[in-house]
Amino acid sequence: MSHSVPMTKESYEALQEELKRLIREERPRVIQDIAEARGHGDLSENAEYDAAKNRQSFIEGRIIELQDKLARAYVVDLSNLKPDKVVFGATVTLYDTATEEEVTYKIVGEDEADIKQGKISCTSPVGKALIGHKLDDSVKAKVPSGIREYEIIEIRYE
């Protein structure tokens, strides 16, 4: 994959911190754990050794994944934009016409999405439907439960 990965500044910084922690703390710790487990004798029946090697494999895979995402990252800067339409990184308050309730979502990258925190992916059905629309627009989104209709009542760039 060579396409860029859009993300917020906060997500970029969080991925950088995780990468530093894995390289500086987790990698040396697991190497030490492997060395210690080797000292316990026969490796073919050594559960500690197997667990440490599995952990090392996970850590190395995650390091490669993070390095790739960070290398392809496109950090979206919203500071110079007017909040007149929904773009990646915008926080949008919607009026759900079916439930007559307001809901607020922040449009983020796939890795950042967490519905419990009110963050939806720009590639989700609702995220895709909202991108490009303006304040007071009515937006229909095809979701697994059917078609949802929302009215955009506020757009913020935070």
PDB file of C-alpha atoms in Angstrom:
ATOM      1  CA  MET A   1       0.000   0.000   0.000  1.00  0.00           C
ATOM      2  CA  SER A   2       1.323   3.389  -0.924  1.00  0.00           C
ATOM      3  CA  HIS A   3      -1.691   5.642  -0.381  1.00  0.00           C
ATOM      4  CA  SER A   4      -1.541   8.332   2.257  1.00  0.00           C
ATOM      5  CA  VAL A   5      -3.236   7.808   5.602  1.00  0.00           C
ATOM      6  CA  PRO A   6      -5.205  10.867   6.773  1.00  0.00           C
ATOM      7  CA  MET A   7      -5.092  11.453  10.506  1.00  0.00           C
ATOM      8  CA  THR A   8      -5.480  14.133  13.084  1.00  0.00           C
ATOM      9  CA  LYS A   9      -2.489  15.693  14.786  1.00  0.00           C
ATOM     10  CA  GLU A  10      -3.478  13.987  18.052  1.00  0.00           C
ATOM     11  CA  SER A  11      -3.531  10.567  16.413  1.00  0.00           C
ATOM     12  CA  TYR A  12      -0.175  11.162  14.712  1.00  0.00           C
ATOM     13  CA  GLU A  13       1.408  12.123  18.027  1.00  0.00           C
ATOM     14  CA  ALA A  14      -0.166   9.122  19.796  1.00  0.00           C
ATOM     15  CA  LEU A  15       1.236   6.740  17.157  1.00  0.00           C
ATOM     16  CA  GLN A  16       4.678   8.346  17.508  1.00  0.00           C
ATOM     17  CA  GLU A  17       4.554   7.875  21.285  1.00  0.00           C
ATOM     18  CA  GLU A  18       3.488   4.247  20.931  1.00  0.00           C
ATOM     19  CA  LEU A  19       6.337   3.616  18.484  1.00  0.00           C
ATOM     20  CA  LYS A  20       8.888   5.187  20.846  1.00  0.00           C
ATOM     21  CA  ARG A  21       7.569   3.113  23.765  1.00  0.00           C
ATOM     22  CA  LEU A  22       7.731  -0.116  21.772  1.00  0.00           C
ATOM     23  CA  ILE A  23      11.278   0.556  20.573  1.00  0.00           C
ATOM     24  CA  ARG A  24      12.709   1.974  23.796  1.00  0.00           C
ATOM     25  CA  GLU A  25      10.874  -0.076  26.430  1.00  0.00           C
ATOM     26  CA  GLU A  26       8.986  -3.102  25.114  1.00  0.00           C
ATOM     27  CA  ARG A  27      11.588  -4.398  22.647  1.00  0.00           C
ATOM     28  CA  PRO A  28      14.473  -4.425  25.199  1.00  0.00           C
ATOM     29  CA  ARG A  29      12.175  -5.965  27.853  1.00  0.00           C
ATOM     30  CA  VAL A  30      11.114  -8.841  25.619  1.00  0.00           C
ATOM     31  CA  ILE A  31      14.722  -9.471  24.562  1.00  0.00           C
ATOM     32  CA  GLN A  32      15.612  -9.732  28.255  1.00  0.00           C
ATOM     33  CA  ASP A  33      12.655 -12.070  28.835  1.00  0.00           C
ATOM     34  CA  ILE A  34      13.821 -14.334  25.989  1.00  0.00           C
ATOM     35  CA  ALA A  35      17.361 -14.441  27.360  1.00  0.00           C
ATOM     36  CA  GLU A  36      16.041 -15.276  30.834  1.00  0.00           C
ATOM     37  CA  ALA A  37      13.745 -18.005  29.478  1.00  0.00           C
ATOM     38  CA  ARG A  38      16.650 -19.539  27.538  1.00  0.00           C
ATOM     39  CA  GLY A  39      18.478 -19.914  30.827  1.00  0.00           C
ATOM     40  CA  HIS A  40      15.724 -22.204  32.094  1.00  0.00           C
ATOM     41  CA  GLY A  41      16.855 -25.072  29.899  1.00  0.00           C
ATOM     42  CA  ASP A  42      15.153 -27.081  27.164  1.00  0.00           C
ATOM     43  CA  LEU A  43      13.463 -24.646  24.788  1.00  0.00           C
ATOM     44  CA  SER A  44      11.132 -27.267  23.289  1.00  0.00           C
ATOM     45  CA  GLU A  45       9.139 -27.471  26.537  1.00  0.00           C
ATOM     46  CA  ASN A  46       9.670 -23.940  27.788  1.00  0.00           C
ATOM     47  CA  ALA A  47       6.354 -22.043  27.940  1.00  0.00           C
ATOM     48  CA  GLU A  48       8.037 -18.831  29.098  1.00  0.00           C
ATOM     49  CA  TYR A  49      10.293 -18.886  26.043  1.00  0.00           C
ATOM     50  CA  ASP A  50       7.346 -19.489  23.687  1.00  0.00           C
ATOM     51  CA  ALA A  51       5.356 -16.675  25.284  1.00  0.00           C
ATOM     52  CA  ALA A  52       8.306 -14.269  25.062  1.00  0.00           C
ATOM     53  CA  LYS A  53       8.924 -15.151  21.398  1.00  0.00           C
ATOM     54  CA  ASN A  54       5.236 -14.625  20.600  1.00  0.00           C
ATOM     55  CA  ARG A  55       5.314 -11.261  22.367  1.00  0.00           C
ATOM     56  CA  GLN A  56       8.471 -10.331  20.430  1.00  0.00           C
ATOM     57  CA  SER A  57       6.753 -11.216  17.160  1.00  0.00           C
ATOM     58  CA  PHE A  58       3.762  -9.043  18.072  1.00  0.00           C
ATOM     59  CA  ILE A  59       5.976  -6.101  19.062  1.00  0.00           C
ATOM     60  CA  GLU A  60       8.078  -6.290  15.893  1.00  0.00           C
ATOM     61  CA  GLY A  61       4.953  -6.517  13.728  1.00  0.00           C
ATOM     62  CA  ARG A  62       3.406  -3.510  15.462  1.00  0.00           C
ATOM     63  CA  ILE A  63       6.632  -1.508  15.054  1.00  0.00           C
ATOM     64  CA  ILE A  64       6.618  -2.192  11.306  1.00  0.00           C
ATOM     65  CA  GLU A  65       2.923  -1.281  11.071  1.00  0.00           C
ATOM     66  CA  LEU A  66       3.407   1.995  12.972  1.00  0.00           C
ATOM     67  CA  GLN A  67       6.478   2.971  10.951  1.00  0.00           C
ATOM     68  CA  ASP A  68       4.524   2.380   7.741  1.00  0.00           C
ATOM     69  CA  LYS A  69       1.499   4.415   8.893  1.00  0.00           C
ATOM     70  CA  LEU A  70       3.656   7.269  10.120  1.00  0.00           C
ATOM     71  CA  ALA A  71       5.639   7.304   6.872  1.00  0.00           C
ATOM     72  CA  ARG A  72       2.396   7.553   4.854  1.00  0.00           C
ATOM     73  CA  ALA A  73       0.612   9.880   7.281  1.00  0.00           C
ATOM     74  CA  TYR A  74      -1.094  12.983   6.036  1.00  0.00           C
ATOM     75  CA  VAL A  75      -1.793  15.152   9.072  1.00  0.00           C
ATOM     76  CA  VAL A  76      -4.830  17.322   8.431  1.00  0.00           C
ATOM     77  CA  ASP A  77      -4.453  20.892   9.705  1.00  0.00           C
ATOM     78  CA  LEU A  78      -7.791  22.567  10.318  1.00  0.00           C
ATOM     79  CA  SER A  79      -6.437  25.780  11.840  1.00  0.00           C
ATOM     80  CA  ASN A  80      -6.688  27.841   8.628  1.00  0.00           C
ATOM     81  CA  LEU A  81     -10.147  26.684   7.558  1.00  0.00           C
ATOM     82  CA  LYS A  82     -13.523  28.296   8.105  1.00  0.00           C
ATOM     83  CA  PRO A  83     -16.002  25.834   9.633  1.00  0.00           C
ATOM     84  CA  ASP A  84     -18.502  26.148   6.808  1.00  0.00           C
ATOM     85  CA  LYS A  85     -18.484  22.571   5.564  1.00  0.00           C
ATOM     86  CA  VAL A  86     -17.747  19.105   6.862  1.00  0.00           C
ATOM     87  CA  VAL A  87     -14.204  17.939   6.196  1.00  0.00           C
ATOM     88  CA  PHE A  88     -11.886  15.360   7.713  1.00  0.00           C
ATOM     89  CA  GLY A  89     -11.245  16.320  11.342  1.00  0.00           C
ATOM     90  CA  ALA A  90     -14.436  18.355  11.748  1.00  0.00           C
ATOM     91  CA  THR A  91     -16.705  17.884  14.741  1.00  0.00           C
ATOM     92  CA  VAL A  92     -20.300  17.804  13.545  1.00  0.00           C
ATOM     93  CA  THR A  93     -23.500  18.021  15.557  1.00  0.00           C
ATOM     94  CA  LEU A  94     -26.417  16.375  13.814  1.00  0.00           C
ATOM     95  CA  TYR A  95     -30.147  16.199  14.353  1.00  0.00           C
ATOM     96  CA  ASP A  96     -31.373  12.653  13.716  1.00  0.00           C
ATOM     97  CA  THR A  97     -34.804  13.091  12.113  1.00  0.00           C
ATOM     98  CA  ALA A  98     -35.930   9.565  13.047  1.00  0.00           C
ATOM     99  CA  THR A  99     -35.065   9.675  16.756  1.00  0.00           C
ATOM    100  CA  GLU A 100     -35.394  13.468  17.095  1.00  0.00           C
ATOM    101  CA  GLU A 101     -32.124  13.493  19.034  1.00  0.00           C
ATOM    102  CA  GLU A 102     -28.874  15.364  18.579  1.00  0.00           C
ATOM    103  CA  VAL A 103     -25.633  13.487  18.168  1.00  0.00           C
ATOM    104  CA  THR A 104     -22.088  14.793  17.786  1.00  0.00           C
ATOM    105  CA  TYR A 105     -19.341  13.064  15.824  1.00  0.00           C
ATOM    106  CA  LYS A 106     -15.752  13.901  14.983  1.00  0.00           C
ATOM    107  CA  ILE A 107     -14.730  12.738  11.494  1.00  0.00           C
ATOM    108  CA  VAL A 108     -11.405  10.891  11.853  1.00  0.00           C
ATOM    109  CA  GLY A 109      -9.234   8.275  10.148  1.00  0.00           C
ATOM    110  CA  GLU A 110      -9.986   4.568  10.300  1.00  0.00           C
ATOM    111  CA  ASP A 111      -7.443   3.909  13.052  1.00  0.00           C
ATOM    112  CA  GLU A 112      -8.848   6.658  15.263  1.00  0.00           C
ATOM    113  CA  ALA A 113     -12.523   5.723  14.988  1.00  0.00           C
ATOM    114  CA  ASP A 114     -14.194   4.975  18.325  1.00  0.00           C
ATOM    115  CA  ILE A 115     -17.949   5.376  18.451  1.00  0.00           C
ATOM    116  CA  LYS A 116     -17.929   5.443  22.270  1.00  0.00           C
ATOM    117  CA  GLN A 117     -15.810   8.604  22.087  1.00  0.00           C
ATOM    118  CA  GLY A 118     -17.961  10.066  19.315  1.00  0.00           C
ATOM    119  CA  LYS A 119     -15.299   9.520  16.633  1.00  0.00           C
ATOM    120  CA  ILE A 120     -16.397   8.045  13.319  1.00  0.00           C
ATOM    121  CA  SER A 121     -14.259   7.089  10.367  1.00  0.00           C
ATOM    122  CA  CYS A 122     -14.266   9.204   7.230  1.00  0.00           C
ATOM    123  CA  THR A 123     -14.848   5.914   5.382  1.00  0.00           C
ATOM    124  CA  SER A 124     -17.893   4.902   7.445  1.00  0.00           C
ATOM    125  CA  PRO A 125     -21.321   5.299   5.832  1.00  0.00           C
ATOM    126  CA  VAL A 126     -22.204   8.331   7.975  1.00  0.00           C
ATOM    127  CA  GLY A 127     -18.713   9.826   7.661  1.00  0.00           C
ATOM    128  CA  LYS A 128     -18.747   9.502   3.863  1.00  0.00           C
ATOM    129  CA  ALA A 129     -22.239  10.990   3.667  1.00  0.00           C
ATOM    130  CA  LEU A 130     -21.294  14.031   5.768  1.00  0.00           C
ATOM    131  CA  ILE A 131     -18.056  15.003   3.989  1.00  0.00           C
ATOM    132  CA  GLY A 132     -18.536  18.089   1.833  1.00  0.00           C
ATOM    133  CA  HIS A 133     -21.930  19.101   3.226  1.00  0.00           C
ATOM    134  CA  LYS A 134     -22.637  22.473   4.817  1.00  0.00           C
ATOM    135  CA  LEU A 135     -24.482  23.789   7.838  1.00  0.00           C
ATOM    136  CA  ASP A 136     -28.261  23.155   7.706  1.00  0.00           C
ATOM    137  CA  ASP A 137     -27.876  20.542   4.937  1.00  0.00           C
ATOM    138  CA  SER A 138     -30.006  17.436   5.131  1.00  0.00           C
ATOM    139  CA  VAL A 139     -27.887  14.303   4.686  1.00  0.00           C
ATOM    140  CA  LYS A 140     -28.974  10.728   4.067  1.00  0.00           C
ATOM    141  CA  ALA A 141     -26.652   7.899   5.036  1.00  0.00           C
ATOM    142  CA  LYS A 142     -27.142   4.239   4.180  1.00  0.00           C
ATOM    143  CA  VAL A 143     -26.360   2.306   7.352  1.00  0.00           C
ATOM    144  CA  PRO A 144     -26.828  -1.400   8.160  1.00  0.00           C
ATOM    145  CA  SER A 145     -30.247  -0.708   9.715  1.00  0.00           C
ATOM    146  CA  GLY A 146     -31.458   1.241   6.657  1.00  0.00           C
ATOM    147  CA  ILE A 147     -31.352   4.886   5.578  1.00  0.00           C
ATOM    148  CA  ARG A 148     -30.766   7.518   8.279  1.00  0.00           C
ATOM    149  CA  GLU A 149     -31.457  11.172   7.692  1.00  0.00           C
ATOM    150  CA  TYR A 150     -29.591  13.875   9.553  1.00  0.00           C
ATOM    151  CA  GLU A 151     -29.616  17.654   9.545  1.00  0.00           C
ATOM    152  CA  ILE A 152     -26.270  19.352  10.156  1.00  0.00           C
ATOM    153  CA  ILE A 153     -26.805  21.849  12.971  1.00  0.00           C
ATOM    154  CA  GLU A 154     -23.205  22.684  13.887  1.00  0.00           C
ATOM    155  CA  ILE A 155     -19.722  22.297  12.415  1.00  0.00           C
ATOM    156  CA  ARG A 156     -16.589  22.921  14.495  1.00  0.00           C
ATOM    157  CA  TYR A 157     -12.885  22.465  13.880  1.00  0.00           C
ATOM    158  CA  GLU A 158     -11.200  21.609  17.162  1.00  0.00           C
TER     159      GLU A 158
END
